Amino acid sequence: MRFFIFFCIISAIFSGTAPRAVAKTYYVKSDGNDLADGTSDATAWKTLKQVNRYPFKTGDDLCFRCGDQWVGQKLKIDWSGTDADPVVIGAYYLKNGREIRESCGDKPTLDGKDTVPDDMYEGLIHTREHHHLVIENLRLMNSEGSGVAVYKSRDVTCRNMEVYRTFYAGILYKDCQDGVIEGCDVRHVSQVYAETRPYAARPANIELFRCDNMTIRKNLIRESWGEGIGVYWNCTRCTVEDNTLYASKMAGIYLDNAKYTHVRRNLVYGTADTAFHRSKGFMGPGLWTSDEPGRVAKYGSQSDNLFYQNLVANCSVGIYLSTSDSKSVLKNTDVFNNTIVACKTGILASGGPWENSRIRNNIIWNTGDGSTPFSAPRRTPGLTWHHNNWSADVRPPARGTDDVIGLPALRKDSGWRLLKGEDLTGAEFALRNTSPAIDSGIPLDAVFSSGPECGRSNWPAGNIRLADQNAQGNGWEIGADIHVVTPENARHLPEWSLPDPLKATPASVQTSFLSPGTRDGFDSDELHP
């Protein structure tokens, strides 16, 4: 037996399969002891100073006690997990003497007290070149930088975070890949603009720079001086879906030089609060894609972006297609099955040129007050319009084949300009039985047949019920809502079961993710939009 054990040990050493140390969980509480070992509630640490100097091993987790607060301290994550065992930075509470690691009503709080971090491009939680992380169930407030800042990292998830009153962005990812931001409540960010205006930077609640294959979903985004969600600088293969946004001064969702990105099933609306108005009476555009000046020479034109099944109301522009860079071409952009209500301009296509782009199956309902359904040059070669439901007749080029002219008969028929925030659930956009948009759209690829049944969905609650266009009625609807006449017999779809169109993206699409030589923050020639 002793010989057998000796043989196994020698074999393991020479084969490189010696057992690794088991990952541990460490605990922090406001009345802890930094001289303890941190491996239980009874021996929990007290300060982030102790956390930041401890040599964590791969896969070690870190939990903060619910209800506790750390003021004027920041957390630096300088260790990684693995694909099979990601690091989890989260919350815990005690139940029957046991540490329960999950969300709680009173999240652990990191309060920067408007003094930390000392660089606005850092975060109260900050990591650089560390991978396979989950940051969840924490509250971050009064950051002198961002709430969470992630640089040059792969597979980092932010989940169920509450972030508010940050000097810069709420949640910032730069040069990252395969990350997820979901279920977060992010508000009152971009204080850099509120406190120092006029200032060039107006950061977003959630923003991505030069990222690949990122997902932003089911977040509540509100009351920002900048954009609600920003996808910037050659981001590719990103998905922005199922989010609720309101009162974002500059824009709801803004794509600057993005490629192969899907913006789908988002609820975006303005506010009567004039503090968040970009132009007279309105916040900025609900959905906006552009190439800011200087981007094309560096990254090439925006292309292959899709905007579909979004609900947009009371914005300066519902959907804005822009080419601000003189070298920009709007390529392979598709805007379909969106519902746009009570915006100053429904759809704005400016600049050009356009190439292989379409606007189809959309509802554009203008409720008067000097608003206009669209604005575009007299001719838009390369940008086609058809099968849209306009509340009043329009001229070419917007007037297209098989358009429907007339009121769309939505469940909510008035009061769209009086919205203040937390007014809408998405059910207001449901089609009534008398809507001319029912069965009047053009069928598109089957991969897009899954869409929201607005009348039985609740966006802020994260409950979006999907139905199948091809299983309802005699054709596709115009607009975002799939009208289900008999819900008990409807064919509904599991939320994430359909093939993702992004999977068809050519493998050749790459970003400068993890490129050497870039520092945290932004180079002098890379000013924030």
Short mmCIF file of C-alpha atoms in Angstrom, two decimals:
data_model
loop_
_atom_site.label_atom_id
_atom_site.label_comp_id
_atom_site.label_asym_id
_atom_site.label_seq_id
_atom_site.Cartn_x
_atom_site.Cartn_y
_atom_site.Cartn_z
CA MET A 1 0.00 0.00 0.00
CA ARG A 2 2.78 2.47 0.93
CA PHE A 3 4.51 1.66 -2.35
CA PHE A 4 1.26 2.31 -4.25
CA ILE A 5 0.75 5.72 -2.58
CA PHE A 6 4.40 6.65 -3.25
CA PHE A 7 3.98 5.60 -6.89
CA CYS A 8 0.81 7.76 -7.28
CA ILE A 9 2.51 10.83 -5.80
CA ILE A 10 5.56 10.45 -8.05
CA SER A 11 3.31 9.90 -11.09
CA ALA A 12 1.28 13.01 -10.30
CA ILE A 13 4.41 15.15 -9.92
CA PHE A 14 5.94 14.03 -13.19
CA SER A 15 2.65 14.11 -15.12
CA GLY A 16 1.87 17.69 -14.01
CA THR A 17 -1.44 16.67 -12.41
CA ALA A 18 -0.68 17.37 -8.79
CA PRO A 19 -3.88 18.48 -7.03
CA ARG A 20 -4.49 22.25 -6.88
CA ALA A 21 -5.46 24.14 -3.76
CA VAL A 22 -9.24 24.28 -3.28
CA ALA A 23 -10.73 27.74 -3.79
CA LYS A 24 -11.99 29.40 -0.62
CA THR A 25 -14.68 31.91 0.29
CA TYR A 26 -13.75 34.98 2.33
CA TYR A 27 -16.15 37.20 4.27
CA VAL A 28 -16.19 40.90 5.15
CA LYS A 29 -18.44 42.71 7.67
CA SER A 30 -18.39 46.17 9.18
CA ASP A 31 -17.60 44.86 12.69
CA GLY A 32 -15.08 42.26 11.55
CA ASN A 33 -11.39 41.87 12.40
CA ASP A 34 -8.61 42.32 9.86
CA LEU A 35 -6.35 40.11 11.98
CA ALA A 36 -8.68 37.12 11.54
CA ASP A 37 -8.49 34.66 8.64
CA GLY A 38 -11.67 35.89 6.89
CA THR A 39 -12.99 32.41 6.07
CA SER A 40 -16.29 32.62 7.99
CA ASP A 41 -18.69 35.16 9.41
CA ALA A 42 -17.16 34.62 12.84
CA THR A 43 -13.68 35.43 11.50
CA ALA A 44 -14.70 37.96 8.84
CA TRP A 45 -12.44 40.87 7.91
CA LYS A 46 -13.44 44.47 8.52
CA THR A 47 -11.94 46.71 5.84
CA LEU A 48 -11.31 46.78 2.11
CA LYS A 49 -7.70 47.66 2.90
CA GLN A 50 -7.27 44.11 4.18
CA VAL A 51 -9.10 42.70 1.15
CA ASN A 52 -6.96 44.67 -1.31
CA ARG A 53 -3.68 43.48 0.19
CA TYR A 54 -4.61 39.82 0.55
CA PRO A 55 -3.04 37.39 -1.99
CA PHE A 56 -6.16 35.63 -3.25
CA LYS A 57 -5.83 32.40 -5.22
CA THR A 58 -7.56 31.49 -8.49
CA GLY A 59 -11.28 30.99 -7.95
CA ASP A 60 -11.46 32.43 -4.42
CA ASP A 61 -14.78 34.15 -3.66
CA LEU A 62 -15.46 37.26 -1.59
CA CYS A 63 -18.73 38.08 0.20
CA PHE A 64 -19.88 41.23 2.02
CA ARG A 65 -22.49 41.07 4.78
CA CYS A 66 -25.92 42.39 3.88
CA GLY A 67 -26.84 45.72 5.45
CA ASP A 68 -23.24 46.78 6.08
CA GLN A 69 -21.51 49.80 4.60
CA TRP A 70 -17.93 50.71 3.68
CA VAL A 71 -17.35 54.44 3.27
CA GLY A 72 -14.44 56.02 1.40
CA GLN A 73 -13.04 52.64 0.36
CA LYS A 74 -12.73 50.91 -3.01
CA LEU A 75 -12.26 47.29 -4.06
CA LYS A 76 -9.59 46.17 -6.50
CA ILE A 77 -10.12 42.70 -7.97
CA ASP A 78 -6.63 41.44 -8.85
CA TRP A 79 -7.27 37.72 -9.20
CA SER A 80 -9.15 35.58 -11.72
CA GLY A 81 -11.41 32.58 -11.78
CA THR A 82 -11.71 29.87 -14.37
CA ASP A 83 -14.37 29.07 -16.90
CA ALA A 84 -15.62 26.24 -14.65
CA ASP A 85 -15.15 28.12 -11.37
CA PRO A 86 -15.53 31.90 -11.74
CA VAL A 87 -14.72 34.25 -8.89
CA VAL A 88 -17.90 35.53 -7.22
CA ILE A 89 -17.88 38.92 -5.49
CA GLY A 90 -21.22 39.23 -3.75
CA ALA A 91 -23.36 39.33 -0.62
CA TYR A 92 -24.17 37.04 2.29
CA TYR A 93 -26.31 36.90 5.40
CA LEU A 94 -26.57 34.54 8.36
CA LYS A 95 -29.39 32.04 8.75
CA ASN A 96 -29.34 29.56 11.61
CA GLY A 97 -25.65 30.30 12.09
CA ARG A 98 -24.78 29.54 8.44
CA GLU A 99 -23.52 31.95 5.78
CA ILE A 100 -26.10 32.18 2.99
CA ARG A 101 -24.54 33.55 -0.18
CA GLU A 102 -27.30 35.21 -2.16
CA SER A 103 -29.14 38.47 -2.74
CA CYS A 104 -30.76 40.20 0.20
CA GLY A 105 -33.11 43.13 0.67
CA ASP A 106 -30.47 45.50 2.03
CA LYS A 107 -27.46 45.14 -0.23
CA PRO A 108 -23.93 45.63 1.12
CA THR A 109 -22.91 49.20 0.21
CA LEU A 110 -19.66 50.73 -0.99
CA ASP A 111 -19.95 54.51 -0.60
CA GLY A 112 -17.20 56.53 -2.26
CA LYS A 113 -18.32 59.65 -0.38
CA ASP A 114 -17.40 61.70 -3.49
CA THR A 115 -13.69 61.21 -2.68
CA VAL A 116 -12.73 57.81 -4.12
CA PRO A 117 -11.50 56.68 -6.50
CA ASP A 118 -9.05 59.48 -7.23
CA ASP A 119 -9.20 58.93 -11.02
CA MET A 120 -12.59 59.28 -12.72
CA TYR A 121 -11.78 56.38 -15.07
CA GLU A 122 -11.45 53.99 -12.13
CA GLY A 123 -14.35 52.38 -10.33
CA LEU A 124 -15.37 51.76 -6.74
CA ILE A 125 -14.96 48.20 -7.95
CA HIS A 126 -12.09 48.02 -10.43
CA THR A 127 -10.38 45.22 -12.32
CA ARG A 128 -7.90 45.03 -15.18
CA GLU A 129 -6.76 41.94 -17.09
CA HIS A 130 -8.58 39.51 -14.80
CA HIS A 131 -11.09 37.05 -16.14
CA HIS A 132 -14.04 34.83 -15.22
CA LEU A 133 -15.57 37.10 -12.59
CA VAL A 134 -19.12 37.58 -11.30
CA ILE A 135 -19.85 40.82 -9.43
CA GLU A 136 -23.34 40.72 -7.96
CA ASN A 137 -25.83 41.88 -5.31
CA LEU A 138 -23.96 45.02 -4.18
CA ARG A 139 -24.84 48.72 -3.92
CA LEU A 140 -22.32 51.32 -5.14
CA MET A 141 -22.87 55.04 -4.56
CA ASN A 142 -21.17 58.44 -4.57
CA SER A 143 -18.21 57.29 -6.65
CA GLU A 144 -15.76 59.96 -7.74
CA GLY A 145 -15.17 57.74 -10.79
CA SER A 146 -17.41 54.95 -12.09
CA GLY A 147 -19.34 52.41 -10.09
CA VAL A 148 -17.77 49.35 -11.73
CA ALA A 149 -14.82 49.68 -14.15
CA VAL A 150 -13.58 46.64 -16.09
CA TYR A 151 -10.59 46.86 -18.44
CA LYS A 152 -9.11 44.30 -20.83
CA SER A 153 -10.90 41.35 -19.24
CA ARG A 154 -12.84 38.33 -20.46
CA ASP A 155 -16.05 36.82 -19.09
CA VAL A 156 -16.91 39.37 -16.40
CA THR A 157 -20.56 39.51 -15.31
CA CYS A 158 -22.23 42.35 -13.37
CA ARG A 159 -25.55 41.13 -12.00
CA ASN A 160 -28.22 42.62 -9.76
CA MET A 161 -26.09 45.65 -8.90
CA GLU A 162 -27.46 48.98 -7.68
CA VAL A 163 -25.32 51.89 -8.85
CA TYR A 164 -26.15 55.54 -8.39
CA ARG A 165 -24.70 59.01 -8.23
CA THR A 166 -21.36 58.42 -9.90
CA PHE A 167 -19.08 61.16 -11.23
CA TYR A 168 -18.36 59.22 -14.42
CA ALA A 169 -20.17 56.12 -15.77
CA GLY A 170 -22.29 53.72 -13.79
CA ILE A 171 -20.80 50.52 -15.23
CA LEU A 172 -17.86 50.79 -17.65
CA TYR A 173 -16.23 48.04 -19.74
CA LYS A 174 -13.32 48.83 -22.07
CA ASP A 175 -11.45 46.35 -24.34
CA CYS A 176 -13.42 43.42 -22.91
CA GLN A 177 -14.97 40.28 -24.30
CA ASP A 178 -17.78 37.83 -23.44
CA GLY A 179 -19.18 39.89 -20.57
CA VAL A 180 -22.75 40.25 -19.28
CA ILE A 181 -24.46 43.16 -17.49
CA GLU A 182 -27.90 42.12 -16.31
CA GLY A 183 -30.56 42.97 -13.78
CA CYS A 184 -28.84 46.16 -12.58
CA ASP A 185 -30.45 49.41 -11.43
CA VAL A 186 -28.26 52.33 -12.58
CA ARG A 187 -29.28 55.96 -12.08
CA HIS A 188 -28.06 59.52 -11.57
CA VAL A 189 -24.68 59.02 -13.25
CA SER A 190 -22.52 61.44 -15.24
CA GLN A 191 -22.30 63.96 -12.40
CA VAL A 192 -19.17 65.18 -14.22
CA TYR A 193 -21.59 66.97 -16.55
CA ALA A 194 -23.97 68.14 -13.85
CA GLU A 195 -21.16 69.52 -11.68
CA THR A 196 -18.68 70.90 -14.22
CA ARG A 197 -20.66 71.80 -17.33
CA PRO A 198 -19.89 72.71 -19.96
CA TYR A 199 -17.75 69.59 -20.21
CA ALA A 200 -17.14 67.36 -23.22
CA ALA A 201 -17.75 64.03 -21.49
CA ARG A 202 -21.30 62.93 -20.73
CA PRO A 203 -20.81 59.30 -19.74
CA ALA A 204 -23.54 56.69 -19.97
CA ASN A 205 -25.20 54.69 -17.22
CA ILE A 206 -23.72 51.59 -18.87
CA GLU A 207 -21.02 51.96 -21.51
CA LEU A 208 -18.83 49.70 -23.60
CA PHE A 209 -15.70 50.70 -25.53
CA ARG A 210 -14.03 48.37 -28.07
CA CYS A 211 -15.75 45.29 -26.67
CA ASP A 212 -16.74 42.04 -28.34
CA ASN A 213 -19.65 39.68 -27.68
CA MET A 214 -21.14 41.58 -24.74
CA THR A 215 -24.74 41.34 -23.49
CA ILE A 216 -26.63 44.12 -21.69
CA ARG A 217 -30.06 42.91 -20.61
CA LYS A 218 -32.93 43.45 -18.19
CA ASN A 219 -31.43 46.54 -16.56
CA LEU A 220 -33.31 49.56 -15.23
CA ILE A 221 -31.52 52.65 -16.58
CA ARG A 222 -32.74 56.08 -15.55
CA GLU A 223 -32.07 59.73 -14.89
CA SER A 224 -28.72 60.29 -16.53
CA TRP A 225 -27.02 63.39 -17.90
CA GLY A 226 -25.47 61.27 -20.66
CA GLU A 227 -26.70 58.29 -22.65
CA GLY A 228 -28.56 55.47 -20.95
CA ILE A 229 -26.57 52.72 -22.69
CA GLY A 230 -23.56 53.50 -24.88
CA VAL A 231 -21.90 50.99 -27.22
CA TYR A 232 -18.85 52.77 -28.62
CA TRP A 233 -15.68 52.53 -30.71
CA ASN A 234 -15.81 49.39 -32.80
CA CYS A 235 -17.80 47.22 -30.41
CA THR A 236 -18.85 44.09 -32.26
CA ARG A 237 -21.40 41.31 -31.77
CA CYS A 238 -23.07 42.95 -28.77
CA THR A 239 -26.68 42.46 -27.70
CA VAL A 240 -28.72 45.13 -25.90
CA GLU A 241 -32.05 43.60 -24.96
CA ASP A 242 -35.03 43.76 -22.60
CA ASN A 243 -33.85 46.89 -20.79
CA THR A 244 -36.04 49.69 -19.43
CA LEU A 245 -34.68 53.23 -19.87
CA TYR A 246 -36.15 56.62 -19.13
CA ALA A 247 -34.94 60.20 -18.63
CA SER A 248 -31.56 59.78 -20.35
CA LYS A 249 -30.68 63.35 -21.34
CA MET A 250 -28.46 62.71 -24.38
CA ALA A 251 -30.00 59.48 -25.72
CA GLY A 252 -31.55 56.24 -24.59
CA ILE A 253 -29.37 53.70 -26.43
CA TYR A 254 -26.50 55.04 -28.53
CA LEU A 255 -24.30 53.06 -30.90
CA ASP A 256 -21.16 54.90 -32.02
CA ASN A 257 -19.24 52.93 -34.65
CA ALA A 258 -20.71 49.59 -33.58
CA LYS A 259 -20.89 46.52 -35.78
CA TYR A 260 -22.99 43.33 -35.79
CA THR A 261 -24.92 44.59 -32.76
CA HIS A 262 -28.55 43.80 -31.96
CA VAL A 263 -30.75 46.27 -30.08
CA ARG A 264 -33.99 44.48 -29.34
CA ARG A 265 -37.03 44.47 -27.05
CA ASN A 266 -36.07 47.57 -25.08
CA LEU A 267 -38.53 50.02 -23.50
CA VAL A 268 -37.22 53.60 -23.88
CA TYR A 269 -39.11 56.75 -22.99
CA GLY A 270 -38.69 60.38 -22.05
CA THR A 271 -39.80 62.44 -19.11
CA ALA A 272 -41.63 65.65 -18.30
CA ASP A 273 -38.74 66.53 -15.95
CA THR A 274 -37.00 69.40 -17.76
CA ALA A 275 -33.70 68.65 -15.99
CA PHE A 276 -33.31 65.71 -18.39
CA HIS A 277 -34.41 67.48 -21.58
CA ARG A 278 -31.82 67.72 -24.34
CA SER A 279 -33.96 69.86 -26.60
CA LYS A 280 -37.08 71.84 -25.81
CA GLY A 281 -39.58 69.48 -24.23
CA PHE A 282 -37.69 66.24 -24.90
CA MET A 283 -34.79 64.05 -23.88
CA GLY A 284 -32.45 62.95 -26.69
CA PRO A 285 -33.16 60.23 -29.27
CA GLY A 286 -34.55 56.94 -28.02
CA LEU A 287 -32.33 54.78 -30.26
CA TRP A 288 -29.39 56.26 -32.16
CA THR A 289 -26.63 54.89 -34.35
CA SER A 290 -23.79 56.97 -35.79
CA ASP A 291 -20.11 57.26 -36.58
CA GLU A 292 -18.66 60.16 -34.60
CA PRO A 293 -16.02 62.21 -36.50
CA GLY A 294 -12.68 60.41 -36.71
CA ARG A 295 -14.04 56.91 -36.05
CA VAL A 296 -14.14 55.62 -39.63
CA ALA A 297 -10.45 56.24 -40.34
CA LYS A 298 -9.59 54.28 -37.23
CA TYR A 299 -12.18 51.49 -37.21
CA GLY A 300 -14.18 51.53 -40.46
CA SER A 301 -17.88 52.38 -40.82
CA GLN A 302 -20.71 51.22 -38.61
CA SER A 303 -22.39 48.18 -40.16
CA ASP A 304 -24.71 45.21 -39.71
CA ASN A 305 -26.63 46.62 -36.74
CA LEU A 306 -30.25 45.63 -36.15
CA PHE A 307 -32.92 47.53 -34.19
CA TYR A 308 -36.09 45.51 -33.64
CA GLN A 309 -39.07 44.99 -31.32
CA ASN A 310 -38.25 48.13 -29.31
CA LEU A 311 -40.86 50.37 -27.65
CA VAL A 312 -39.99 54.09 -27.81
CA ALA A 313 -42.06 57.04 -26.58
CA ASN A 314 -41.77 60.77 -25.88
CA CYS A 315 -38.21 61.30 -27.14
CA SER A 316 -36.82 64.00 -29.42
CA VAL A 317 -36.34 61.30 -32.08
CA GLY A 318 -37.65 57.76 -31.96
CA ILE A 319 -34.87 56.16 -34.04
CA TYR A 320 -32.00 58.24 -35.42
CA LEU A 321 -29.79 56.91 -38.24
CA SER A 322 -26.78 59.21 -38.52
CA THR A 323 -23.46 59.39 -40.35
CA SER A 324 -21.61 62.22 -38.59
CA ASP A 325 -18.18 61.20 -39.89
CA SER A 326 -17.69 62.48 -43.43
CA LYS A 327 -16.36 59.07 -44.46
CA SER A 328 -19.19 57.08 -42.85
CA VAL A 329 -21.57 54.80 -44.75
CA LEU A 330 -24.60 53.29 -42.99
CA LYS A 331 -24.23 49.66 -44.09
CA ASN A 332 -26.53 46.66 -43.67
CA THR A 333 -28.64 48.34 -41.00
CA ASP A 334 -32.15 47.01 -40.44
CA VAL A 335 -34.87 48.78 -38.44
CA PHE A 336 -37.96 46.60 -38.11
CA ASN A 337 -40.95 45.82 -35.92
CA ASN A 338 -40.46 48.76 -33.57
CA THR A 339 -43.26 50.86 -32.07
CA ILE A 340 -42.53 54.61 -31.88
CA VAL A 341 -45.03 56.90 -30.16
CA ALA A 342 -45.26 60.64 -29.45
CA CYS A 343 -41.71 61.55 -30.42
CA LYS A 344 -40.92 64.98 -31.87
CA THR A 345 -39.58 63.16 -34.95
CA GLY A 346 -40.46 59.51 -35.41
CA ILE A 347 -37.54 58.36 -37.58
CA LEU A 348 -34.64 60.61 -38.60
CA ALA A 349 -32.27 59.53 -41.38
CA SER A 350 -29.61 62.19 -41.83
CA GLY A 351 -26.44 62.49 -43.83
CA GLY A 352 -26.04 59.27 -45.77
CA PRO A 353 -24.88 57.55 -47.83
CA TRP A 354 -26.67 54.30 -47.11
CA GLU A 355 -26.02 50.81 -48.31
CA ASN A 356 -28.35 47.80 -48.14
CA SER A 357 -30.35 49.22 -45.23
CA ARG A 358 -34.11 48.99 -44.51
CA ILE A 359 -36.89 50.51 -42.40
CA ARG A 360 -39.89 48.17 -42.34
CA ASN A 361 -42.73 46.83 -40.19
CA ASN A 362 -42.58 49.80 -37.80
CA ILE A 363 -45.38 51.77 -36.15
CA ILE A 364 -44.75 55.53 -36.13
CA TRP A 365 -47.54 57.31 -34.27
CA ASN A 366 -47.27 61.07 -33.97
CA THR A 367 -49.68 62.64 -31.52
CA GLY A 368 -49.58 66.22 -32.80
CA ASP A 369 -47.97 69.17 -30.96
CA GLY A 370 -45.87 70.07 -34.00
CA SER A 371 -44.26 66.63 -34.26
CA THR A 372 -43.32 65.00 -37.53
CA PRO A 373 -43.33 61.29 -38.45
CA PHE A 374 -39.95 61.34 -40.20
CA SER A 375 -37.15 63.51 -41.48
CA ALA A 376 -34.91 62.48 -44.37
CA PRO A 377 -33.58 63.75 -47.70
CA ARG A 378 -35.92 63.56 -50.68
CA ARG A 379 -34.10 60.47 -51.87
CA THR A 380 -32.39 57.82 -49.77
CA PRO A 381 -30.72 55.41 -52.22
CA GLY A 382 -29.57 52.32 -50.35
CA LEU A 383 -32.16 52.90 -47.60
CA THR A 384 -35.60 51.45 -48.36
CA TRP A 385 -38.89 52.03 -46.50
CA HIS A 386 -41.92 49.73 -46.67
CA HIS A 387 -44.71 48.03 -44.68
CA ASN A 388 -44.74 50.74 -42.00
CA ASN A 389 -47.82 52.01 -40.15
CA TRP A 390 -47.87 55.83 -40.21
CA SER A 391 -50.51 57.64 -38.16
CA ALA A 392 -50.86 60.15 -41.03
CA ASP A 393 -49.86 60.09 -44.67
CA VAL A 394 -46.20 60.82 -45.48
CA ARG A 395 -44.25 61.79 -48.56
CA PRO A 396 -41.49 59.78 -50.28
CA PRO A 397 -39.04 58.37 -49.50
CA ALA A 398 -40.78 57.31 -46.26
CA ARG A 399 -43.99 56.39 -48.10
CA GLY A 400 -43.27 52.85 -49.18
CA THR A 401 -44.82 49.70 -50.53
CA ASP A 402 -47.81 48.31 -48.60
CA ASP A 403 -47.72 50.96 -45.87
CA VAL A 404 -50.67 51.33 -43.52
CA ILE A 405 -51.97 54.86 -42.92
CA GLY A 406 -54.02 55.44 -39.78
CA LEU A 407 -53.90 55.33 -35.99
CA PRO A 408 -52.39 52.06 -34.73
CA ALA A 409 -54.98 51.60 -31.94
CA LEU A 410 -52.65 50.93 -29.02
CA ARG A 411 -53.92 50.11 -25.55
CA LYS A 412 -52.76 53.53 -24.25
CA ASP A 413 -54.31 56.24 -26.37
CA SER A 414 -53.25 59.47 -24.61
CA GLY A 415 -50.96 61.05 -22.04
CA TRP A 416 -47.68 60.02 -23.66
CA ARG A 417 -46.17 63.51 -23.24
CA LEU A 418 -46.88 63.53 -19.48
CA LEU A 419 -44.58 60.64 -18.59
CA LYS A 420 -42.32 61.22 -15.59
CA GLY A 421 -40.62 57.85 -15.09
CA GLU A 422 -41.81 54.49 -13.83
CA ASP A 423 -45.02 55.20 -15.74
CA LEU A 424 -44.85 52.40 -18.30
CA THR A 425 -44.65 48.62 -18.13
CA GLY A 426 -44.76 47.96 -21.88
CA ALA A 427 -48.37 46.73 -21.81
CA GLU A 428 -49.41 50.20 -23.00
CA PHE A 429 -47.97 49.38 -26.45
CA ALA A 430 -50.22 46.33 -26.96
CA LEU A 431 -52.38 46.37 -30.09
CA ARG A 432 -56.13 46.50 -29.68
CA ASN A 433 -58.22 44.01 -31.66
CA THR A 434 -59.13 46.80 -34.09
CA SER A 435 -55.54 47.78 -34.92
CA PRO A 436 -54.76 48.00 -38.65
CA ALA A 437 -51.22 46.86 -37.83
CA ILE A 438 -52.38 43.30 -37.12
CA ASP A 439 -51.33 40.86 -39.88
CA SER A 440 -50.24 43.78 -42.10
CA GLY A 441 -46.46 43.36 -41.89
CA ILE A 442 -44.09 41.54 -44.17
CA PRO A 443 -42.79 38.20 -42.83
CA LEU A 444 -39.06 38.25 -42.16
CA ASP A 445 -36.53 35.53 -41.42
CA ALA A 446 -37.87 32.92 -38.99
CA VAL A 447 -35.06 33.66 -36.55
CA PHE A 448 -36.85 36.96 -35.81
CA SER A 449 -40.36 35.50 -35.44
CA SER A 450 -40.08 35.44 -31.65
CA GLY A 451 -41.31 38.73 -30.20
CA PRO A 452 -42.98 40.26 -27.16
CA GLU A 453 -46.63 39.88 -26.30
CA CYS A 454 -46.74 43.35 -24.81
CA GLY A 455 -50.11 43.02 -23.10
CA ARG A 456 -48.82 40.24 -20.84
CA SER A 457 -45.32 41.58 -20.28
CA ASN A 458 -43.75 43.87 -17.68
CA TRP A 459 -40.40 45.35 -18.72
CA PRO A 460 -39.24 46.89 -15.41
CA ALA A 461 -39.99 43.60 -13.65
CA GLY A 462 -37.93 41.72 -16.23
CA ASN A 463 -40.95 39.67 -17.29
CA ILE A 464 -41.15 39.74 -21.09
CA ARG A 465 -43.41 37.11 -22.55
CA LEU A 466 -42.47 35.95 -26.03
CA ALA A 467 -44.81 34.64 -28.70
CA ASP A 468 -44.26 33.39 -32.24
CA GLN A 469 -45.26 35.65 -35.15
CA ASN A 470 -45.63 32.65 -37.42
CA ALA A 471 -48.15 30.99 -35.07
CA GLN A 472 -50.50 34.00 -34.71
CA GLY A 473 -53.07 35.18 -37.26
CA ASN A 474 -52.47 35.33 -41.00
CA GLY A 475 -49.26 37.31 -41.13
CA TRP A 476 -46.77 39.33 -39.17
CA GLU A 477 -47.77 42.36 -37.17
CA ILE A 478 -46.40 45.83 -37.83
CA GLY A 479 -44.75 47.12 -34.68
CA ALA A 480 -43.22 45.37 -31.69
CA ASP A 481 -46.31 43.70 -30.22
CA ILE A 482 -47.38 40.22 -31.28
CA HIS A 483 -51.17 40.26 -31.02
CA VAL A 484 -52.38 37.04 -29.42
CA VAL A 485 -56.16 36.70 -29.71
CA THR A 486 -56.56 33.58 -27.56
CA PRO A 487 -53.70 33.50 -25.02
CA GLU A 488 -54.69 30.09 -23.65
CA ASN A 489 -54.07 28.54 -27.07
CA ALA A 490 -51.06 30.64 -28.01
CA ARG A 491 -47.73 29.16 -28.88
CA HIS A 492 -45.29 30.79 -26.49
CA LEU A 493 -41.58 30.41 -26.53
CA PRO A 494 -39.04 29.93 -23.74
CA GLU A 495 -37.26 33.21 -23.22
CA TRP A 496 -33.77 32.31 -24.47
CA SER A 497 -34.56 29.28 -26.64
CA LEU A 498 -34.38 30.72 -30.14
CA PRO A 499 -31.16 30.66 -32.13
CA ASP A 500 -29.35 33.96 -31.71
CA PRO A 501 -28.81 35.82 -34.98
CA LEU A 502 -25.44 36.94 -33.67
CA LYS A 503 -24.14 33.39 -34.02
CA ALA A 504 -24.15 33.91 -37.76
CA THR A 505 -21.64 36.71 -37.53
CA PRO A 506 -18.54 35.97 -39.61
CA ALA A 507 -15.65 34.64 -37.55
CA SER A 508 -13.41 37.23 -39.16
CA VAL A 509 -15.01 39.99 -37.11
CA GLN A 510 -12.50 40.93 -34.43
CA THR A 511 -11.89 43.89 -32.13
CA SER A 512 -8.79 45.30 -30.52
CA PHE A 513 -9.79 43.49 -27.33
CA LEU A 514 -6.85 43.04 -24.98
CA SER A 515 -4.59 44.94 -27.33
CA PRO A 516 -1.22 45.68 -25.74
CA GLY A 517 -0.18 49.15 -24.79
CA THR A 518 -3.52 50.69 -23.82
CA ARG A 519 -3.86 52.13 -20.38
CA ASP A 520 -6.91 52.41 -18.17
CA GLY A 521 -9.00 55.43 -19.10
CA PHE A 522 -8.80 57.06 -22.50
CA ASP A 523 -6.03 58.25 -24.74
CA SER A 524 -5.90 61.91 -25.73
CA ASP A 525 -7.21 61.19 -29.22
CA GLU A 526 -10.11 59.14 -27.90
CA LEU A 527 -12.38 61.71 -26.33
CA HIS A 528 -15.70 60.47 -25.09
CA PRO A 529 -18.56 61.15 -27.52
#
